Tab-separated table of C-alpha atoms in Angstrom:
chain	number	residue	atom	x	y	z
I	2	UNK	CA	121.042	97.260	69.125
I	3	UNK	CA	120.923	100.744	69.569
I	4	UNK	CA	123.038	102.342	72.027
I	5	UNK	CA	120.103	104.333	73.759
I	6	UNK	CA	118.553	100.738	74.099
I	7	UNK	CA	121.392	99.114	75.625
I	8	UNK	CA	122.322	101.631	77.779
I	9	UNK	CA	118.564	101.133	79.362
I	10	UNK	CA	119.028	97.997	79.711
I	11	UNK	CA	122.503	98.118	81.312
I	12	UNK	CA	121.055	99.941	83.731
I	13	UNK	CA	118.106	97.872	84.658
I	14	UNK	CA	120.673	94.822	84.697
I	15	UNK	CA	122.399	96.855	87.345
I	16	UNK	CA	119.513	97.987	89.151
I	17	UNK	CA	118.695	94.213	89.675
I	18	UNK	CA	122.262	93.392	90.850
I	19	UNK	CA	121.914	95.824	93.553
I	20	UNK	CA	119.104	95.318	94.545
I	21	UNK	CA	120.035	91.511	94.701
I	22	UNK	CA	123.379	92.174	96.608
I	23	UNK	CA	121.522	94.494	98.802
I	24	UNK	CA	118.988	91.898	99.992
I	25	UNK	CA	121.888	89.106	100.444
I	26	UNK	CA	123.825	91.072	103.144
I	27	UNK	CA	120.161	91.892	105.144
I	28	UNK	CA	120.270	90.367	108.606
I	29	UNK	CA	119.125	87.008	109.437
I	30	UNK	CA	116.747	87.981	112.627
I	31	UNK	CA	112.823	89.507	112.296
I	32	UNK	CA	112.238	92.356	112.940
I	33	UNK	CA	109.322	94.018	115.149
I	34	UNK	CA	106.959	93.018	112.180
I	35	UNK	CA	108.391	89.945	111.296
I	36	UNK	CA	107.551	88.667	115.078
I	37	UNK	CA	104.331	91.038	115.989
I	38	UNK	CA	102.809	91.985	112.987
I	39	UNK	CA	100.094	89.438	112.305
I	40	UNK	CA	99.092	89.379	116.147
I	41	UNK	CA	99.337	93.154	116.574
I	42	UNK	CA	96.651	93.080	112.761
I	43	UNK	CA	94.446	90.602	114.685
I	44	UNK	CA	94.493	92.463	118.125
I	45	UNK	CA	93.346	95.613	116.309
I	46	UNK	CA	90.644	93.608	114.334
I	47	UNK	CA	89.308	91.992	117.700
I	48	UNK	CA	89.249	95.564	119.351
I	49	UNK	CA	87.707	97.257	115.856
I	50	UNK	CA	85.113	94.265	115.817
I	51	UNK	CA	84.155	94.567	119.970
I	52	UNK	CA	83.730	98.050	119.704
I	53	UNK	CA	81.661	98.469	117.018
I	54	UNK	CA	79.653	95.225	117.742
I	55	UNK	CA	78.725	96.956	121.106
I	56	UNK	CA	78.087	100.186	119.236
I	57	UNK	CA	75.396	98.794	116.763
I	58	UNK	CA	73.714	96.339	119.495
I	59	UNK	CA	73.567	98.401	122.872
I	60	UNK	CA	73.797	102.311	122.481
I	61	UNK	CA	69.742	102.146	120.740
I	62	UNK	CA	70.131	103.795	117.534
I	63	UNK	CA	66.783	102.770	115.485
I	64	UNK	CA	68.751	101.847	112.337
I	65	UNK	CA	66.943	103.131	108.885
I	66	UNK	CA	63.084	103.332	110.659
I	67	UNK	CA	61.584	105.901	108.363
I	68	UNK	CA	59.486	108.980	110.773
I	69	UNK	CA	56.788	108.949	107.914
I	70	UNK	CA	53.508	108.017	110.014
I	71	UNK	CA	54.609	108.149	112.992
I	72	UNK	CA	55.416	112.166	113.336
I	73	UNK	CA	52.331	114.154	114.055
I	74	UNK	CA	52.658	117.461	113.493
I	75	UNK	CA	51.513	119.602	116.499
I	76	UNK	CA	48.232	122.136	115.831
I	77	UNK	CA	49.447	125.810	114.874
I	78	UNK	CA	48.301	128.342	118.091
I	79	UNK	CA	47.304	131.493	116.660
């Protein structure tokens, strides 16, 4: 094998090893997004949802109604 080749893959090999040793001395309890961070995702997407649903339904916006025939243009005065 060429020494360029193995020298790559020496380091990769140790890359994995640290990595591996790094994640084996990590701490047993959750963190804040271990313990909140689906409920904090699904508070946002109720509050995302609510606001927009009352957006779209209640402020009146005529969604995509096209003006053509029903703008008159006023007469020119002279």
């Amino acid at each position: 094998m060429f020494p360029v080749a193995r020298a790559a893959l020496n380091l990769a090999a140790r890359g994995i090893q640290h990595t591996a040793v790094r994640q084996a001395h990590r701490k047993a309890e959750p963190n804040f997004h271990d313990k909140y961070g689906n409920l904090v995702l699904l508070g946002g997407a109720a509050v995302f949802t609510t606001v927009w649903s009352y957006a779209l339904t209640q402020i009146g916006i005529e969604w995509g109604f096209s003006p053509v025939g029903r703008v008159t243009p006023k007469q020119w005065r002279e």
